[in-house]
Amino acid sequence: MNELMTDQEMGELLNQLLEAERAGAKLLAAWLDDLAPESPLFAALRDVQRDEASNCAVLIECLRAVEVEPSARTGEFYTKRVAIPDWRERLEFLNRGQGWVGRRIAAALPRIQAPAARAVLQEMHDSHFANVERCKALITARGS
């Protein structure tokens, strides 16, 4: 059986996720600037961007609940790929990031004791994999 996560470990996990979500939200905001607001791609990516930003707020609240200072850093995901020009590559890159966060949460869930934190992270896990499927559909629809 997995050993339960300490508050320190929980704080480290939550800050790692916060930095990743912040990177995703910033990256998507930058990419949205490249699209016409009436574009179907804009609408779909705006929804994913809003998920990322909302997750940041939720993670900050979780960090405060375990009395850990929320990180102000932005994950490397943002700086490494903000300039990808091709939309197919952008969507594939986004999916890799969404999948990484989902897998990271899945690995941690069995060790999380607090029911509220488990529920929040399970919902975040599920939304990340739903976003992966949404982006796969966009790649297929674009045919590129």
Tab-separated table of N, CA and C in Angstrom:
chain	number	residue	atom	x	y	z
A	1	MET	N	0.840	-1.191	0.000
A	1	MET	CA	0.000	0.000	0.000
A	1	MET	C	0.878	1.245	0.000
A	2	ASN	N	0.414	2.281	-0.663
A	2	ASN	CA	1.174	3.530	-0.741
A	2	ASN	C	1.129	4.294	0.571
A	3	GLU	N	2.263	4.867	0.920
A	3	GLU	CA	2.347	5.707	2.100
A	3	GLU	C	1.674	7.042	1.793
A	4	LEU	N	0.927	7.566	2.763
A	4	LEU	CA	0.238	8.835	2.544
A	4	LEU	C	1.240	9.980	2.423
A	5	MET	N	0.867	10.957	1.653
A	5	MET	CA	1.707	12.117	1.394
A	5	MET	C	1.761	13.012	2.634
A	6	THR	N	2.945	13.500	2.955
A	6	THR	CA	3.072	14.480	4.032
A	6	THR	C	2.600	15.835	3.513
A	7	ASP	N	2.363	16.767	4.416
A	7	ASP	CA	1.983	18.122	3.994
A	7	ASP	C	3.074	18.747	3.129
A	8	GLN	N	4.338	18.473	3.472
A	8	GLN	CA	5.441	19.021	2.675
A	8	GLN	C	5.406	18.448	1.255
A	9	GLU	N	5.226	17.146	1.141
A	9	GLU	CA	5.140	16.522	-0.182
A	9	GLU	C	3.932	17.049	-0.958
A	10	MET	N	2.831	17.226	-0.243
A	10	MET	CA	1.623	17.757	-0.883
A	10	MET	C	1.888	19.168	-1.389
A	11	GLY	N	2.560	19.972	-0.593
A	11	GLY	CA	2.894	21.329	-1.015
A	11	GLY	C	3.791	21.336	-2.244
A	12	GLU	N	4.768	20.425	-2.267
A	12	GLU	CA	5.669	20.335	-3.429
A	12	GLU	C	4.900	19.921	-4.682
A	13	LEU	N	4.015	18.940	-4.550
A	13	LEU	CA	3.196	18.495	-5.677
A	13	LEU	C	2.316	19.637	-6.183
A	14	LEU	N	1.617	20.281	-5.261
A	14	LEU	CA	0.697	21.350	-5.652
A	14	LEU	C	1.429	22.505	-6.322
A	15	ASN	N	2.607	22.851	-5.815
A	15	ASN	CA	3.378	23.932	-6.446
A	15	ASN	C	3.888	23.512	-7.825
A	16	GLN	N	4.293	22.268	-7.973
A	16	GLN	CA	4.722	21.774	-9.289
A	16	GLN	C	3.556	21.867	-10.279
A	17	LEU	N	2.384	21.448	-9.834
A	17	LEU	CA	1.203	21.523	-10.698
A	17	LEU	C	0.820	22.969	-10.979
A	18	LEU	N	0.921	23.831	-9.973
A	18	LEU	CA	0.607	25.248	-10.163
A	18	LEU	C	1.509	25.864	-11.222
A	19	GLU	N	2.793	25.592	-11.150
A	19	GLU	CA	3.734	26.134	-12.134
A	19	GLU	C	3.409	25.626	-13.537
A	20	ALA	N	3.028	24.359	-13.639
A	20	ALA	CA	2.667	23.780	-14.939
A	20	ALA	C	1.371	24.392	-15.468
A	21	GLU	N	0.386	24.554	-14.602
A	21	GLU	CA	-0.887	25.138	-15.029
A	21	GLU	C	-0.726	26.601	-15.433
A	22	ARG	N	0.102	27.317	-14.683
A	22	ARG	CA	0.368	28.718	-15.027
A	22	ARG	C	1.036	28.795	-16.405
A	23	ALA	N	1.978	27.889	-16.658
A	23	ALA	CA	2.642	27.858	-17.964
A	23	ALA	C	1.629	27.579	-19.071
A	24	GLY	N	0.753	26.612	-18.846
A	24	GLY	CA	-0.263	26.294	-19.836
A	24	GLY	C	-1.198	27.463	-20.098
A	25	ALA	N	-1.634	28.128	-19.045
A	25	ALA	CA	-2.540	29.275	-19.203
A	25	ALA	C	-1.866	30.403	-19.981
A	26	LYS	N	-0.608	30.687	-19.660
A	26	LYS	CA	0.117	31.756	-20.362
A	26	LYS	C	0.391	31.389	-21.813
A	27	LEU	N	0.772	30.143	-22.045
A	27	LEU	CA	1.058	29.689	-23.398
A	27	LEU	C	-0.195	29.783	-24.266
A	28	LEU	N	-1.291	29.293	-23.745
A	28	LEU	CA	-2.531	29.337	-24.514
A	28	LEU	C	-2.993	30.775	-24.752
A	29	ALA	N	-2.818	31.650	-23.780
A	29	ALA	CA	-3.182	33.062	-23.978
A	29	ALA	C	-2.364	33.661	-25.115
A	30	ALA	N	-1.085	33.324	-25.169
A	30	ALA	CA	-0.228	33.830	-26.250
A	30	ALA	C	-0.679	33.267	-27.596
A	31	TRP	N	-0.991	31.979	-27.636
A	31	TRP	CA	-1.433	31.373	-28.885
A	31	TRP	C	-2.779	31.928	-29.333
A	32	LEU	N	-3.670	32.224	-28.390
A	32	LEU	CA	-4.980	32.783	-28.741
A	32	LEU	C	-4.839	34.122	-29.455
A	33	ASP	N	-3.788	34.860	-29.137
A	33	ASP	CA	-3.547	36.142	-29.818
A	33	ASP	C	-3.310	35.963	-31.314
A	34	ASP	N	-2.944	34.748	-31.737
A	34	ASP	CA	-2.678	34.454	-33.146
A	34	ASP	C	-3.937	34.052	-33.920
A	35	LEU	N	-5.059	33.944	-33.231
A	35	LEU	CA	-6.280	33.440	-33.868
A	35	LEU	C	-7.371	34.504	-33.917
A	36	ALA	N	-8.212	34.405	-34.924
A	36	ALA	CA	-9.400	35.260	-35.000
A	36	ALA	C	-10.407	34.749	-33.960
A	37	PRO	N	-11.036	35.652	-33.219
A	37	PRO	CA	-11.987	35.225	-32.184
A	37	PRO	C	-13.141	34.362	-32.700
A	38	GLU	N	-13.488	34.501	-33.967
A	38	GLU	CA	-14.592	33.698	-34.503
A	38	GLU	C	-14.157	32.299	-34.949
A	39	SER	N	-12.876	32.009	-34.868
A	39	SER	CA	-12.337	30.709	-35.270
A	39	SER	C	-12.796	29.608	-34.307
A	40	PRO	N	-13.191	28.438	-34.855
A	40	PRO	CA	-13.520	27.303	-33.962
A	40	PRO	C	-12.328	26.891	-33.096
A	41	LEU	N	-11.130	27.024	-33.627
A	41	LEU	CA	-9.936	26.711	-32.853
A	41	LEU	C	-9.805	27.675	-31.675
A	42	PHE	N	-10.117	28.948	-31.900
A	42	PHE	CA	-10.068	29.939	-30.826
A	42	PHE	C	-10.993	29.528	-29.684
A	43	ALA	N	-12.231	29.184	-30.028
A	43	ALA	CA	-13.216	28.840	-28.992
A	43	ALA	C	-12.754	27.638	-28.169
A	44	ALA	N	-12.270	26.609	-28.849
A	44	ALA	CA	-11.836	25.410	-28.134
A	44	ALA	C	-10.628	25.689	-27.245
A	45	LEU	N	-9.643	26.400	-27.788
A	45	LEU	CA	-8.442	26.680	-26.995
A	45	LEU	C	-8.707	27.684	-25.881
A	46	ARG	N	-9.652	28.579	-26.094
A	46	ARG	CA	-10.028	29.509	-25.020
A	46	ARG	C	-10.585	28.717	-23.840
A	47	ASP	N	-11.380	27.686	-24.129
A	47	ASP	CA	-11.928	26.864	-23.048
A	47	ASP	C	-10.826	26.131	-22.292
A	48	VAL	N	-9.852	25.600	-23.019
A	48	VAL	CA	-8.731	24.928	-22.363
A	48	VAL	C	-7.931	25.944	-21.543
A	49	GLN	N	-7.712	27.128	-22.089
A	49	GLN	CA	-6.976	28.174	-21.373
A	49	GLN	C	-7.700	28.556	-20.079
A	50	ARG	N	-9.015	28.650	-20.152
A	50	ARG	CA	-9.791	28.971	-18.946
A	50	ARG	C	-9.686	27.858	-17.906
A	51	ASP	N	-9.659	26.598	-18.370
A	51	ASP	CA	-9.446	25.489	-17.432
A	51	ASP	C	-8.109	25.647	-16.718
A	52	GLU	N	-7.072	25.959	-17.482
A	52	GLU	CA	-5.736	26.105	-16.904
A	52	GLU	C	-5.711	27.240	-15.865
A	53	ALA	N	-6.312	28.369	-16.221
A	53	ALA	CA	-6.333	29.502	-15.295
A	53	ALA	C	-7.152	29.178	-14.047
A	54	SER	N	-8.273	28.518	-14.226
A	54	SER	CA	-9.103	28.123	-13.082
A	54	SER	C	-8.353	27.149	-12.183
A	55	ASN	N	-7.623	26.226	-12.802
A	55	ASN	CA	-6.829	25.274	-12.012
A	55	ASN	C	-5.793	25.994	-11.165
A	56	CYS	N	-5.232	27.066	-11.675
A	56	CYS	CA	-4.266	27.843	-10.878
A	56	CYS	C	-4.918	28.334	-9.592
A	57	ALA	N	-6.112	28.891	-9.700
A	57	ALA	CA	-6.813	29.401	-8.518
A	57	ALA	C	-7.113	28.279	-7.528
A	58	VAL	N	-7.554	27.140	-8.036
A	58	VAL	CA	-7.864	25.990	-7.182
A	58	VAL	C	-6.601	25.495	-6.474
A	59	LEU	N	-5.509	25.413	-7.206
A	59	LEU	CA	-4.259	24.942	-6.603
A	59	LEU	C	-3.746	25.904	-5.535
A	60	ILE	N	-3.900	27.190	-5.758
A	60	ILE	CA	-3.493	28.172	-4.743
A	60	ILE	C	-4.304	27.966	-3.465
A	61	GLU	N	-5.600	27.723	-3.602
A	61	GLU	CA	-6.434	27.467	-2.419
A	61	GLU	C	-5.995	26.182	-1.707
A	62	CYS	N	-5.669	25.152	-2.475
A	62	CYS	CA	-5.184	23.902	-1.877
A	62	CYS	C	-3.863	24.123	-1.138
A	63	LEU	N	-2.987	24.920	-1.715
A	63	LEU	CA	-1.718	25.226	-1.058
A	63	LEU	C	-1.945	25.970	0.255
A	64	ARG	N	-2.842	26.909	0.237
A	64	ARG	CA	-3.151	27.651	1.473
A	64	ARG	C	-3.728	26.726	2.535
A	65	ALA	N	-4.490	25.715	2.100
A	65	ALA	CA	-5.090	24.769	3.048
A	65	ALA	C	-4.031	23.952	3.780
A	66	VAL	N	-2.896	23.704	3.127
A	66	VAL	CA	-1.806	22.980	3.796
A	66	VAL	C	-0.711	23.937	4.281
A	67	GLU	N	-1.044	25.217	4.270
A	67	GLU	CA	-0.171	26.271	4.787
A	67	GLU	C	1.183	26.297	4.099
A	68	VAL	N	1.148	26.222	2.760
A	68	VAL	CA	2.351	26.310	1.947
A	68	VAL	C	2.210	27.520	1.043
A	69	GLU	N	3.285	28.290	0.938
A	69	GLU	CA	3.288	29.477	0.090
A	69	GLU	C	3.207	29.068	-1.384
A	70	PRO	N	2.210	29.584	-2.118
A	70	PRO	CA	2.129	29.273	-3.554
A	70	PRO	C	3.333	29.830	-4.315
A	71	SER	N	3.871	29.017	-5.194
A	71	SER	CA	4.990	29.434	-6.033
A	71	SER	C	4.541	30.547	-6.978
A	72	ALA	N	5.446	31.439	-7.273
A	72	ALA	CA	5.175	32.495	-8.261
A	72	ALA	C	5.799	32.147	-9.611
A	73	ARG	N	6.482	31.011	-9.687
A	73	ARG	CA	7.169	30.613	-10.923
A	73	ARG	C	6.189	30.142	-11.987
A	74	THR	N	6.642	30.234	-13.209
A	74	THR	CA	5.935	29.667	-14.353
A	74	THR	C	6.781	28.520	-14.867
A	75	GLY	N	6.152	27.384	-15.120
A	75	GLY	CA	6.875	26.209	-15.575
A	75	GLY	C	7.567	26.421	-16.907
A	76	GLU	N	8.582	25.614	-17.166
A	76	GLU	CA	9.382	25.714	-18.392
A	76	GLU	C	8.573	25.447	-19.651
A	77	PHE	N	7.447	24.802	-19.513
A	77	PHE	CA	6.570	24.502	-20.640
A	77	PHE	C	6.288	25.762	-21.454
A	78	TYR	N	6.129	26.883	-20.766
A	78	TYR	CA	5.812	28.145	-21.448
A	78	TYR	C	6.986	28.649	-22.286
A	79	THR	N	8.133	28.789	-21.685
A	79	THR	CA	9.266	29.403	-22.391
A	79	THR	C	9.819	28.529	-23.496
A	80	LYS	N	9.668	27.214	-23.359
A	80	LYS	CA	10.219	26.313	-24.360
A	80	LYS	C	9.446	26.333	-25.669
A	81	ARG	N	8.145	26.608	-25.627
A	81	ARG	CA	7.360	26.385	-26.826
A	81	ARG	C	6.385	27.486	-27.197
A	82	VAL	N	6.538	28.660	-26.669
A	82	VAL	CA	5.608	29.729	-27.015
A	82	VAL	C	5.688	30.091	-28.496
A	83	ALA	N	6.824	29.831	-29.137
A	83	ALA	CA	7.026	30.266	-30.523
A	83	ALA	C	6.809	29.169	-31.571
A	84	ILE	N	6.185	28.055	-31.218
A	84	ILE	CA	5.906	27.017	-32.218
A	84	ILE	C	4.965	27.622	-33.266
A	85	PRO	N	5.356	27.628	-34.546
A	85	PRO	CA	4.519	28.281	-35.555
A	85	PRO	C	3.374	27.419	-36.085
A	86	ASP	N	3.561	26.104	-36.149
A	86	ASP	CA	2.584	25.213	-36.774
A	86	ASP	C	1.511	24.797	-35.757
A	87	TRP	N	0.240	24.927	-36.157
A	87	TRP	CA	-0.845	24.628	-35.228
A	87	TRP	C	-0.912	23.160	-34.855
A	88	ARG	N	-0.633	22.267	-35.772
A	88	ARG	CA	-0.624	20.839	-35.421
A	88	ARG	C	0.436	20.581	-34.348
A	89	GLU	N	1.622	21.138	-34.533
A	89	GLU	CA	2.685	20.974	-33.531
A	89	GLU	C	2.282	21.598	-32.200
A	90	ARG	N	1.619	22.735	-32.266
A	90	ARG	CA	1.153	23.388	-31.028
A	90	ARG	C	0.191	22.479	-30.278
A	91	LEU	N	-0.783	21.935	-30.990
A	91	LEU	CA	-1.780	21.078	-30.350
A	91	LEU	C	-1.149	19.799	-29.809
A	92	GLU	N	-0.213	19.229	-30.543
A	92	GLU	CA	0.477	18.036	-30.065
A	92	GLU	C	1.316	18.348	-28.826
A	93	PHE	N	1.976	19.500	-28.833
A	93	PHE	CA	2.764	19.916	-27.672
A	93	PHE	C	1.851	20.130	-26.465
A	94	LEU	N	0.739	20.799	-26.702
A	94	LEU	CA	-0.237	21.028	-25.631
A	94	LEU	C	-0.697	19.693	-25.051
A	95	ASN	N	-0.970	18.730	-25.913
A	95	ASN	CA	-1.411	17.418	-25.437
A	95	ASN	C	-0.350	16.724	-24.599
A	96	ARG	N	0.898	16.870	-24.980
A	96	ARG	CA	1.959	16.269	-24.156
A	96	ARG	C	1.957	16.889	-22.760
A	97	GLY	N	1.784	18.200	-22.689
A	97	GLY	CA	1.729	18.868	-21.386
A	97	GLY	C	0.507	18.471	-20.582
A	98	GLN	N	-0.657	18.406	-21.233
A	98	GLN	CA	-1.886	17.996	-20.552
A	98	GLN	C	-1.740	16.564	-20.030
A	99	GLY	N	-1.167	15.695	-20.869
A	99	GLY	CA	-0.966	14.311	-20.457
A	99	GLY	C	-0.006	14.192	-19.289
A	100	TRP	N	1.072	14.992	-19.298
A	100	TRP	CA	2.038	14.955	-18.202
A	100	TRP	C	1.352	15.313	-16.890
A	101	VAL	N	0.564	16.396	-16.895
A	101	VAL	CA	-0.121	16.805	-15.663
A	101	VAL	C	-1.092	15.709	-15.210
A	102	GLY	N	-1.850	15.163	-16.146
A	102	GLY	CA	-2.799	14.111	-15.794
A	102	GLY	C	-2.119	12.901	-15.188
A	103	ARG	N	-1.004	12.486	-15.777
A	103	ARG	CA	-0.261	11.328	-15.237
A	103	ARG	C	0.347	11.649	-13.874
A	104	ARG	N	0.826	12.868	-13.711
A	104	ARG	CA	1.421	13.277	-12.422
A	104	ARG	C	0.368	13.220	-11.319
A	105	ILE	N	-0.832	13.702	-11.640
A	105	ILE	CA	-1.918	13.665	-10.656
A	105	ILE	C	-2.308	12.211	-10.371
A	106	ALA	N	-2.455	11.406	-11.415
A	106	ALA	CA	-2.851	10.002	-11.238
A	106	ALA	C	-1.882	9.268	-10.326
A	107	ALA	N	-0.599	9.528	-10.485
A	107	ALA	CA	0.406	8.877	-9.653
A	107	ALA	C	0.305	9.309	-8.193
A	108	ALA	N	-0.130	10.539	-7.960
A	108	ALA	CA	-0.189	11.077	-6.599
A	108	ALA	C	-1.495	10.749	-5.875
A	109	LEU	N	-2.580	10.574	-6.609
A	109	LEU	CA	-3.893	10.404	-5.976
A	109	LEU	C	-3.947	9.333	-4.886
A	110	PRO	N	-3.354	8.164	-5.075
A	110	PRO	CA	-3.443	7.146	-4.023
A	110	PRO	C	-2.787	7.555	-2.704
A	111	ARG	N	-1.926	8.545	-2.749
A	111	ARG	CA	-1.199	8.969	-1.543
A	111	ARG	C	-1.828	10.186	-0.875
A	112	ILE	N	-2.882	10.740	-1.457
A	112	ILE	CA	-3.487	11.967	-0.919
A	112	ILE	C	-4.588	11.597	0.063
A	113	GLN	N	-4.417	12.076	1.278
A	113	GLN	CA	-5.318	11.732	2.368
A	113	GLN	C	-6.556	12.611	2.404
A	114	ALA	N	-6.411	13.899	2.230
A	114	ALA	CA	-7.527	14.838	2.406
A	114	ALA	C	-8.575	14.637	1.313
A	115	PRO	N	-9.820	14.312	1.698
A	115	PRO	CA	-10.866	14.068	0.702
A	115	PRO	C	-11.108	15.253	-0.243
A	116	ALA	N	-11.063	16.460	0.278
A	116	ALA	CA	-11.304	17.637	-0.572
A	116	ALA	C	-10.209	17.777	-1.627
A	117	ALA	N	-8.957	17.600	-1.219
A	117	ALA	CA	-7.843	17.703	-2.162
A	117	ALA	C	-7.913	16.571	-3.192
A	118	ARG	N	-8.255	15.366	-2.740
A	118	ARG	CA	-8.404	14.240	-3.675
A	118	ARG	C	-9.459	14.558	-4.720
A	119	ALA	N	-10.595	15.089	-4.272
A	119	ALA	CA	-11.697	15.383	-5.197
A	119	ALA	C	-11.294	16.447	-6.214
A	120	VAL	N	-10.635	17.493	-5.746
A	120	VAL	CA	-10.199	18.571	-6.637
A	120	VAL	C	-9.191	18.044	-7.656
A	121	LEU	N	-8.241	17.268	-7.189
A	121	LEU	CA	-7.218	16.751	-8.099
A	121	LEU	C	-7.782	15.690	-9.047
A	122	GLN	N	-8.749	14.916	-8.591
A	122	GLN	CA	-9.386	13.959	-9.500
A	122	GLN	C	-10.114	14.692	-10.623
A	123	GLU	N	-10.806	15.761	-10.273
A	123	GLU	CA	-11.498	16.570	-11.283
A	123	GLU	C	-10.499	17.197	-12.255
A	124	MET	N	-9.381	17.674	-11.732
A	124	MET	CA	-8.341	18.258	-12.578
A	124	MET	C	-7.757	17.187	-13.503
A	125	HIS	N	-7.519	16.021	-12.973
A	125	HIS	CA	-7.031	14.889	-13.768
A	125	HIS	C	-7.990	14.614	-14.936
A	126	ASP	N	-9.259	14.494	-14.612
A	126	ASP	CA	-10.253	14.167	-15.631
A	126	ASP	C	-10.350	15.263	-16.695
A	127	SER	N	-10.278	16.522	-16.274
A	127	SER	CA	-10.380	17.624	-17.245
A	127	SER	C	-9.163	17.647	-18.171
A	128	HIS	N	-8.005	17.266	-17.670
A	128	HIS	CA	-6.817	17.246	-18.526
A	128	HIS	C	-6.947	16.188	-19.623
A	129	PHE	N	-7.449	15.030	-19.263
A	129	PHE	CA	-7.602	14.006	-20.295
A	129	PHE	C	-8.761	14.321	-21.238
A	130	ALA	N	-9.777	15.029	-20.762
A	130	ALA	CA	-10.838	15.498	-21.668
A	130	ALA	C	-10.261	16.514	-22.649
A	131	ASN	N	-9.369	17.378	-22.176
A	131	ASN	CA	-8.733	18.365	-23.056
A	131	ASN	C	-7.816	17.692	-24.075
A	132	VAL	N	-7.173	16.601	-23.697
A	132	VAL	CA	-6.351	15.848	-24.645
A	132	VAL	C	-7.242	15.358	-25.791
A	133	GLU	N	-8.383	14.807	-25.447
A	133	GLU	CA	-9.302	14.308	-26.479
A	133	GLU	C	-9.820	15.453	-27.345
A	134	ARG	N	-10.106	16.593	-26.731
A	134	ARG	CA	-10.566	17.766	-27.478
A	134	ARG	C	-9.502	18.204	-28.488
A	135	CYS	N	-8.247	18.224	-28.062
A	135	CYS	CA	-7.170	18.632	-28.966
A	135	CYS	C	-6.934	17.598	-30.064
A	136	LYS	N	-7.079	16.313	-29.748
A	136	LYS	CA	-6.965	15.281	-30.780
A	136	LYS	C	-8.022	15.504	-31.858
A	137	ALA	N	-9.237	15.837	-31.428
A	137	ALA	CA	-10.307	16.101	-32.389
A	137	ALA	C	-9.990	17.322	-33.240
A	138	LEU	N	-9.393	18.339	-32.642
A	138	LEU	CA	-9.007	19.538	-33.404
A	138	LEU	C	-7.944	19.205	-34.433
A	139	ILE	N	-6.991	18.370	-34.052
A	139	ILE	CA	-5.932	17.968	-35.001
A	139	ILE	C	-6.573	17.230	-36.176
A	140	THR	N	-7.463	16.305	-35.875
A	140	THR	CA	-8.130	15.543	-36.925
A	140	THR	C	-8.964	16.456	-37.816
A	141	ALA	N	-9.707	17.390	-37.216
A	141	ALA	CA	-10.572	18.292	-37.980
A	141	ALA	C	-9.778	19.218	-38.876
A	142	ARG	N	-8.605	19.626	-38.420
A	142	ARG	CA	-7.764	20.528	-39.211
A	142	ARG	C	-7.099	19.776	-40.359
A	143	GLY	N	-6.972	18.462	-40.206
A	143	GLY	CA	-6.370	17.647	-41.255
A	143	GLY	C	-4.951	18.015	-41.579
A	144	SER	N	-4.265	18.626	-40.637
A	144	SER	CA	-2.873	19.024	-40.909
A	144	SER	C	-1.911	18.229	-40.092
